[in-house]
Every structure is written in structure tokens, then in C-alpha cells.
CSV table of C-alpha atoms and ligand atoms in Angstrom, one decimal:
chain,number,residue,atom,x,y,z
A,1,MET,CA,118.3,109.2,110.3
A,2,ILE,CA,116.7,112.6,109.2
A,3,ASP,CA,113.7,114.2,110.5
A,4,THR,CA,112.5,115.5,107.1
A,5,HIS,CA,109.5,117.7,108.6
A,6,THR,CA,108.4,117.9,112.1
A,7,HIS,CA,106.9,120.5,114.2
A,8,LEU,CA,109.1,120.2,117.4
A,9,PHE,CA,108.6,124.1,118.2
A,10,THR,CA,105.3,124.3,119.2
A,11,GLU,CA,102.8,124.3,122.3
A,12,GLU,CA,102.4,119.8,122.3
A,13,PHE,CA,105.9,119.9,123.4
A,14,ASP,CA,106.2,122.7,125.8
A,15,ASN,CA,106.6,121.0,129.5
A,16,ASP,CA,108.9,118.3,127.7
A,17,ARG,CA,110.5,119.4,124.3
A,18,TYR,CA,114.3,119.1,125.9
A,19,GLU,CA,113.8,115.2,126.8
A,20,MET,CA,111.7,114.6,123.9
A,21,VAL,CA,115.3,116.4,121.3
A,22,ASN,CA,117.5,113.8,123.5
A,23,ARG,CA,114.8,111.2,123.0
A,24,ALA,CA,114.8,111.6,119.5
A,25,ILE,CA,118.9,111.6,119.3
A,26,GLU,CA,119.2,108.7,121.4
A,27,ALA,CA,116.7,106.8,118.9
A,28,GLY,CA,119.7,107.8,116.0
A,29,VAL,CA,117.9,111.3,114.4
A,30,THR,CA,120.9,113.8,114.2
A,31,LYS,CA,119.0,116.3,112.4
A,32,LEU,CA,115.2,117.6,112.2
A,33,PHE,CA,114.1,119.9,110.0
A,34,MET,CA,111.3,122.1,111.2
A,35,PRO,CA,108.4,123.5,108.7
A,36,ASN,CA,106.9,127.0,109.6
A,37,ILE,CA,103.5,127.9,109.6
A,38,ASP,CA,102.8,131.6,109.8
A,39,VAL,CA,103.8,134.6,111.3
A,40,SER,CA,103.0,133.5,115.0
A,41,SER,CA,104.9,130.3,114.9
A,42,LEU,CA,108.2,132.3,113.8
A,43,PRO,CA,108.9,133.3,117.0
A,44,SER,CA,108.9,129.6,118.6
A,45,LEU,CA,110.3,128.4,116.0
A,46,LYS,CA,113.6,130.5,115.8
A,47,LYS,CA,114.3,130.1,119.7
A,48,MET,CA,114.1,126.5,119.3
A,49,CYS,CA,116.5,126.7,115.9
A,50,GLY,CA,118.2,128.6,118.3
A,51,GLU,CA,119.1,126.7,120.7
A,52,TYR,CA,120.2,123.1,119.0
A,53,LYS,CA,122.2,125.0,116.4
A,54,GLY,CA,123.7,121.2,114.0
A,55,VAL,CA,120.4,119.4,114.8
A,56,CYS,CA,117.2,121.5,114.4
A,57,TYR,CA,117.0,123.7,111.0
A,58,PRO,CA,113.8,126.4,110.5
A,59,MET,CA,111.8,126.4,106.8
A,60,ILE,CA,110.1,129.3,106.4
A,61,GLY,CA,106.1,129.3,104.6
A,62,LEU,CA,102.6,129.6,105.1
A,63,HIS,CA,100.1,126.8,106.0
A,64,PRO,CA,97.8,126.0,103.4
A,65,THR,CA,95.7,125.7,106.6
A,66,GLU,CA,96.7,129.7,108.2
A,67,VAL,CA,96.0,131.8,104.0
A,68,ARG,CA,93.0,133.7,104.9
A,69,GLU,CA,92.4,137.4,104.3
A,70,ASP,CA,95.3,138.7,105.9
A,71,TYR,CA,97.2,136.2,103.7
A,72,LYS,CA,98.7,139.2,101.5
A,73,SER,CA,100.6,141.0,104.7
A,74,GLN,CA,101.8,137.3,106.0
A,75,LEU,CA,104.0,137.0,103.3
A,76,ASP,CA,105.0,140.3,103.1
A,77,ILE,CA,106.2,139.3,106.6
A,78,LEU,CA,107.9,136.2,106.0
A,79,GLU,CA,109.8,137.8,102.3
A,80,LYS,CA,111.3,139.9,104.8
A,81,GLU,CA,112.5,137.3,107.1
A,82,LEU,CA,113.4,135.2,104.7
A,83,ALA,CA,115.8,138.4,103.2
A,84,ASN,CA,117.4,138.8,106.4
A,85,ASN,CA,118.0,135.9,107.4
A,86,SER,CA,120.2,133.2,106.2
A,87,ASP,CA,119.8,130.1,108.7
A,88,TYR,CA,116.3,129.1,106.6
A,89,ILE,CA,116.9,125.8,104.8
A,90,ALA,CA,113.5,125.8,103.2
A,91,ILE,CA,110.7,126.7,101.9
A,92,GLY,CA,107.7,125.4,103.4
A,93,GLU,CA,105.5,124.2,104.4
A,94,VAL,CA,103.1,125.6,101.7
A,95,GLY,CA,100.8,124.2,99.2
A,96,LEU,CA,96.8,123.6,99.0
A,97,ASP,CA,94.6,122.1,101.6
A,98,LEU,CA,90.8,121.5,100.9
A,99,TYR,CA,90.1,119.3,102.8
A,100,TRP,CA,88.3,121.4,105.6
A,101,ASP,CA,87.8,124.4,104.3
A,102,SER,CA,88.0,125.3,100.6
A,103,THR,CA,86.8,129.2,101.4
A,104,PHE,CA,90.1,131.1,100.6
A,105,LYS,CA,91.5,128.0,97.5
A,106,ASP,CA,92.0,131.2,95.0
A,107,GLU,CA,94.1,132.8,98.2
A,108,GLN,CA,95.8,129.3,98.5
A,109,ILE,CA,96.4,129.2,95.3
A,110,ASP,CA,98.2,132.9,94.5
A,111,ALA,CA,100.0,132.1,98.2
A,112,PHE,CA,101.4,129.1,96.8
A,113,HIS,CA,102.5,130.5,93.0
A,114,THR,CA,104.3,133.5,95.0
A,115,GLN,CA,106.1,131.6,97.9
A,116,ILE,CA,107.7,128.9,94.7
A,117,GLY,CA,108.7,131.9,93.1
A,118,TRP,CA,110.8,132.7,96.4
A,119,ALA,CA,112.0,128.9,96.4
A,120,ILE,CA,113.5,129.5,92.8
A,121,ASP,CA,114.4,132.8,93.7
A,122,SER,CA,116.3,132.2,96.9
A,123,ASP,CA,117.2,128.4,95.2
A,124,LEU,CA,116.0,126.4,98.4
A,125,PRO,CA,113.5,123.7,98.3
A,126,ILE,CA,110.0,124.0,98.7
A,127,ILE,CA,108.2,121.4,101.0
A,128,ILE,CA,104.7,120.9,99.7
A,129,HIS,CA,101.5,119.8,102.3
A,130,SER,CA,98.4,118.8,100.0
A,131,ARG,CA,95.5,117.9,101.5
A,132,ALA,CA,92.0,117.0,99.0
A,133,ALA,CA,94.0,119.2,96.1
A,134,SER,CA,95.3,116.6,94.0
A,135,ASN,CA,94.4,118.3,90.6
A,136,GLU,CA,94.7,121.7,91.9
A,137,LEU,CA,98.6,121.0,92.8
A,138,TYR,CA,99.5,118.6,90.0
A,139,ASN,CA,98.2,121.8,87.9
A,140,THR,CA,100.0,125.1,89.6
A,141,LEU,CA,103.0,122.7,89.7
A,142,LEU,CA,102.9,122.3,85.6
A,143,PRO,CA,104.5,125.5,84.7
A,144,TYR,CA,107.7,124.9,86.9
A,145,LYS,CA,108.0,121.8,85.4
A,146,SER,CA,111.2,122.8,83.1
A,147,THR,CA,112.6,124.8,86.1
A,148,LYS,CA,114.8,124.1,88.5
A,149,LEU,CA,112.2,124.1,91.5
A,150,SER,CA,112.9,121.1,93.6
A,151,GLY,CA,111.6,119.9,96.8
A,152,ILE,CA,109.5,117.5,98.6
A,153,PHE,CA,105.9,116.1,98.5
A,154,HIS,CA,104.8,116.4,101.8
A,155,SER,CA,102.7,113.3,103.8
A,156,PHE,CA,102.4,111.8,100.6
A,157,VAL,CA,99.4,109.4,100.9
A,158,GLY,CA,98.0,109.1,97.0
A,159,ASP,CA,97.6,106.8,95.1
A,160,LYS,CA,99.5,104.5,92.2
A,161,ALA,CA,97.8,107.5,89.4
A,162,GLU,CA,98.4,110.1,91.5
A,163,ALA,CA,102.7,108.7,92.2
A,164,GLU,CA,102.9,108.8,88.9
A,165,ARG,CA,101.5,111.7,87.8
A,166,LEU,CA,104.2,113.7,90.5
A,167,MET,CA,107.2,111.9,90.3
A,168,GLU,CA,107.2,114.2,86.8
A,169,PHE,CA,109.2,116.4,88.9
A,170,PRO,CA,112.5,114.3,88.7
A,171,ASN,CA,113.5,117.1,91.4
A,172,PHE,CA,111.0,116.1,94.0
A,173,LEU,CA,111.5,113.8,96.9
A,174,PHE,CA,107.8,112.0,98.2
A,175,GLY,CA,107.9,112.5,102.7
A,176,ILE,CA,106.6,109.8,104.1
A,177,ASN,CA,105.3,108.6,107.5
A,178,GLY,CA,103.3,106.9,109.9
A,179,VAL,CA,100.5,106.1,107.2
A,180,VAL,CA,102.1,103.9,106.1
A,181,THR,CA,102.4,102.0,109.4
A,182,PHE,CA,98.5,102.4,109.3
A,183,LYS,CA,96.8,98.7,109.3
A,184,LYS,CA,94.5,99.8,106.2
A,185,SER,CA,96.9,102.2,104.0
A,186,THR,CA,97.3,101.4,101.0
A,187,LEU,CA,100.9,103.5,100.5
A,188,PRO,CA,103.0,99.7,100.7
A,189,GLU,CA,101.1,99.0,97.6
A,190,VAL,CA,102.7,102.5,96.2
A,191,LEU,CA,105.6,102.2,97.4
A,192,GLU,CA,106.0,99.7,95.1
A,193,ASP,CA,106.5,102.0,91.4
A,194,ILE,CA,108.4,105.3,93.7
A,195,PRO,CA,111.9,104.2,94.0
A,196,LEU,CA,113.7,104.1,97.8
A,197,SER,CA,116.7,107.2,95.5
A,198,ARG,CA,112.8,109.6,96.0
A,199,ILE,CA,112.0,108.8,99.3
A,200,VAL,CA,112.5,110.6,102.4
A,201,LEU,CA,111.2,110.1,105.9
A,202,GLU,CA,109.5,112.4,108.4
A,203,THR,CA,107.1,112.0,111.5
A,204,ASP,CA,105.0,115.2,110.9
A,205,SER,CA,104.9,115.1,114.7
A,206,PRO,CA,103.6,116.1,116.6
A,207,TYR,CA,100.7,114.3,114.1
A,208,LEU,CA,100.1,111.2,112.3
A,209,ALA,CA,102.4,109.1,115.1
A,210,PRO,CA,103.2,106.0,114.0
A,211,VAL,CA,102.0,102.3,115.3
A,212,PRO,CA,102.1,101.7,117.9
A,213,TYR,CA,101.4,105.1,118.6
A,214,ARG,CA,98.7,105.7,116.4
A,215,GLY,CA,96.3,108.3,118.1
A,216,LYS,CA,99.0,110.0,120.8
A,217,ARG,CA,101.2,112.7,119.8
A,218,ASN,CA,103.8,112.0,118.0
A,219,GLU,CA,107.6,113.1,118.1
A,220,SER,CA,111.2,112.8,116.5
A,221,SER,CA,112.4,109.3,117.6
A,222,TYR,CA,109.5,107.5,116.9
A,223,ILE,CA,110.8,107.8,112.9
A,224,ILE,CA,112.1,104.5,114.0
A,225,ASP,CA,109.2,102.8,113.2
A,226,ILE,CA,109.1,104.3,109.9
A,227,ALA,CA,112.0,103.3,108.5
A,228,LYS,CA,111.3,99.4,109.9
A,229,LYS,CA,108.3,99.7,108.1
A,230,LEU,CA,110.2,100.4,104.6
A,231,SER,CA,112.5,98.1,105.6
A,232,LEU,CA,110.0,95.7,105.1
A,233,ILE,CA,108.8,97.1,102.2
A,234,TYR,CA,111.4,97.9,100.4
A,235,ASP,CA,113.4,94.9,101.3
A,236,THR,CA,116.1,96.1,102.3
A,237,PRO,CA,117.9,96.4,105.5
A,238,LEU,CA,117.5,98.7,108.3
A,239,ASN,CA,121.0,100.8,108.0
A,240,ASP,CA,120.4,101.2,104.1
A,241,ILE,CA,117.3,102.8,104.8
A,242,SER,CA,118.5,105.3,106.9
A,243,SER,CA,121.7,105.9,104.9
A,244,ILE,CA,120.1,106.4,101.6
A,245,THR,CA,117.1,109.0,102.7
A,246,ASP,CA,119.4,110.8,104.6
A,247,ASP,CA,121.5,111.1,101.5
A,248,ASN,CA,118.2,112.1,99.5
A,249,ALA,CA,117.7,114.3,101.9
A,250,LEU,CA,121.1,116.3,101.7
A,251,ARG,CA,121.0,116.1,98.1
A,252,LEU,CA,118.0,118.5,98.2
A,253,PHE,CA,118.6,120.7,101.1
A,254,LYS,CA,121.8,122.0,99.9
A,255,LYS,CA,122.4,124.8,102.6
A,256,VAL,CA,122.3,121.7,105.7
A,257,SER,CA,124.2,119.8,103.1
A,258,GLY,CA,127.0,122.5,102.9
A,259,VAL,CA,126.7,123.2,98.4
A,260,LEU,CA,125.0,126.1,99.6
B,1,ZN,ZN1,103.7,120.1,108.7
């Protein structure tokens, strides 16, 4: 299984990073895709991906919650890093987050457009974080609908109407994480309308641990609990869930599959 979204380079794992990667491998995780946060997180991201070549793969981008007054200088540094380093497999994570704070809404949208441009120019997929910004997300993406832009709607938790609208973007997949295992989650019903060919697995570690670990620190080995839940929802054997979602991910991440 591929964990398409995991922040294992963060300080939450400083004390047991190696053990945790081993637990993930033992649980059947073959690859870990790691979205960046901002300029300050780059050194630890690069260090971990350098130590686990062929297992851990870095992405580059400015997370929407880190877009502030200085976002243009952050983007300049990240853009140079992208140009000088061929290791990055995607632009991420980027997008819009108006849940905690909408002070920098215009700046978030501007940074999003800039990074969509990077994805198109470099032919890399884009990993999109969207929270409390459903309409803004749709409106920002609309001009790119007929471009080759591809990517993942990471941590998708929308309703059926939102799923239908986002499925209009044929080159995009839906990242499903521990939220689907939560007791009151409506995601299982929403997934009835999203074919398995559009789904990838993710943990979003250290956040959003699946049941039975809900509320605790999440880690990539828990991805099995998300796959098991999808096996029930799609009435499909667990092995098929793993292989289909892996294939979906590798179709998108062309640098990992060797196409790019
Ligand atoms: Zn994330």
C-alpha cells in the first residue's frame, strides 16, 4: 500500500521515526509520499527522504495555513528549490483553508494560482488541501479545467454534491483517510458515487488517526484500518483495495512510476 499523504518528518515523530517507518513497512506500506509545509520544514523533509530513498518521496509547496504577509518570499525560495532539485514528485500541499482564519484569503488564492502554475510547468501532480473553502476551491480550479493539471483532493470529506462537482476534473483523485472510519462520518454514503478508480489511500499522519486510534497520534501503519473500511464500503477484497488504489497513485505520480 502507498500512503499518499503523510508528514512523518515532523517533530511529532522525532523520538521514534525509524521504529515508525519499520512498523509501516511491516504493515504492508511500500511507499510514503510526503507533502511539505513551508520553507522551515524543508530541511527535515529532505533529510528523511534522503535516508529512505525508494520508500519516502518528497513534495514541495506552501501549505495554505502558512500563507501570511511573507508568502511571496516563501514561494520564491520554494520555487528555486523545485528548479534545483529533481527529487520532488508533486506540488503539495497547497490550497485553501478558511476554517481557522480567513485573514489571508486573497493571499491564499494568489499562492494557490502560483503553485498550480508550477504543477503545470513541471508536469507534476498537485496535492490540494481545502477546508471551509468549497466554493473558492471550485472557482480557483475552474480556469484550469481543460488543462493537463492533475492531482489529489486530499482528505476529501465533502458531501455528494461536492463530490459530483469535483469529479468534473477528470485528472483528479480523492484522498481518503481515517475520517472514513469515524462513527458519524457520512463519507461511506458519499463514496457510493465515487468509483474506486478515483480513490487513493492516505493517513495525513500525525493527524486524523482512524478508529480504533482516533484522537491519538496517527502513523502510516494505521493505513490498513482505512483500507479495511474501504473494503467494506466497496464490497471488494482487501487485496484488491490495495492494488487498485496503488495503481491509481502510480498513474498520477509519474515520477515514482518512472514515466516522467
Ligand atoms: Zn497534510
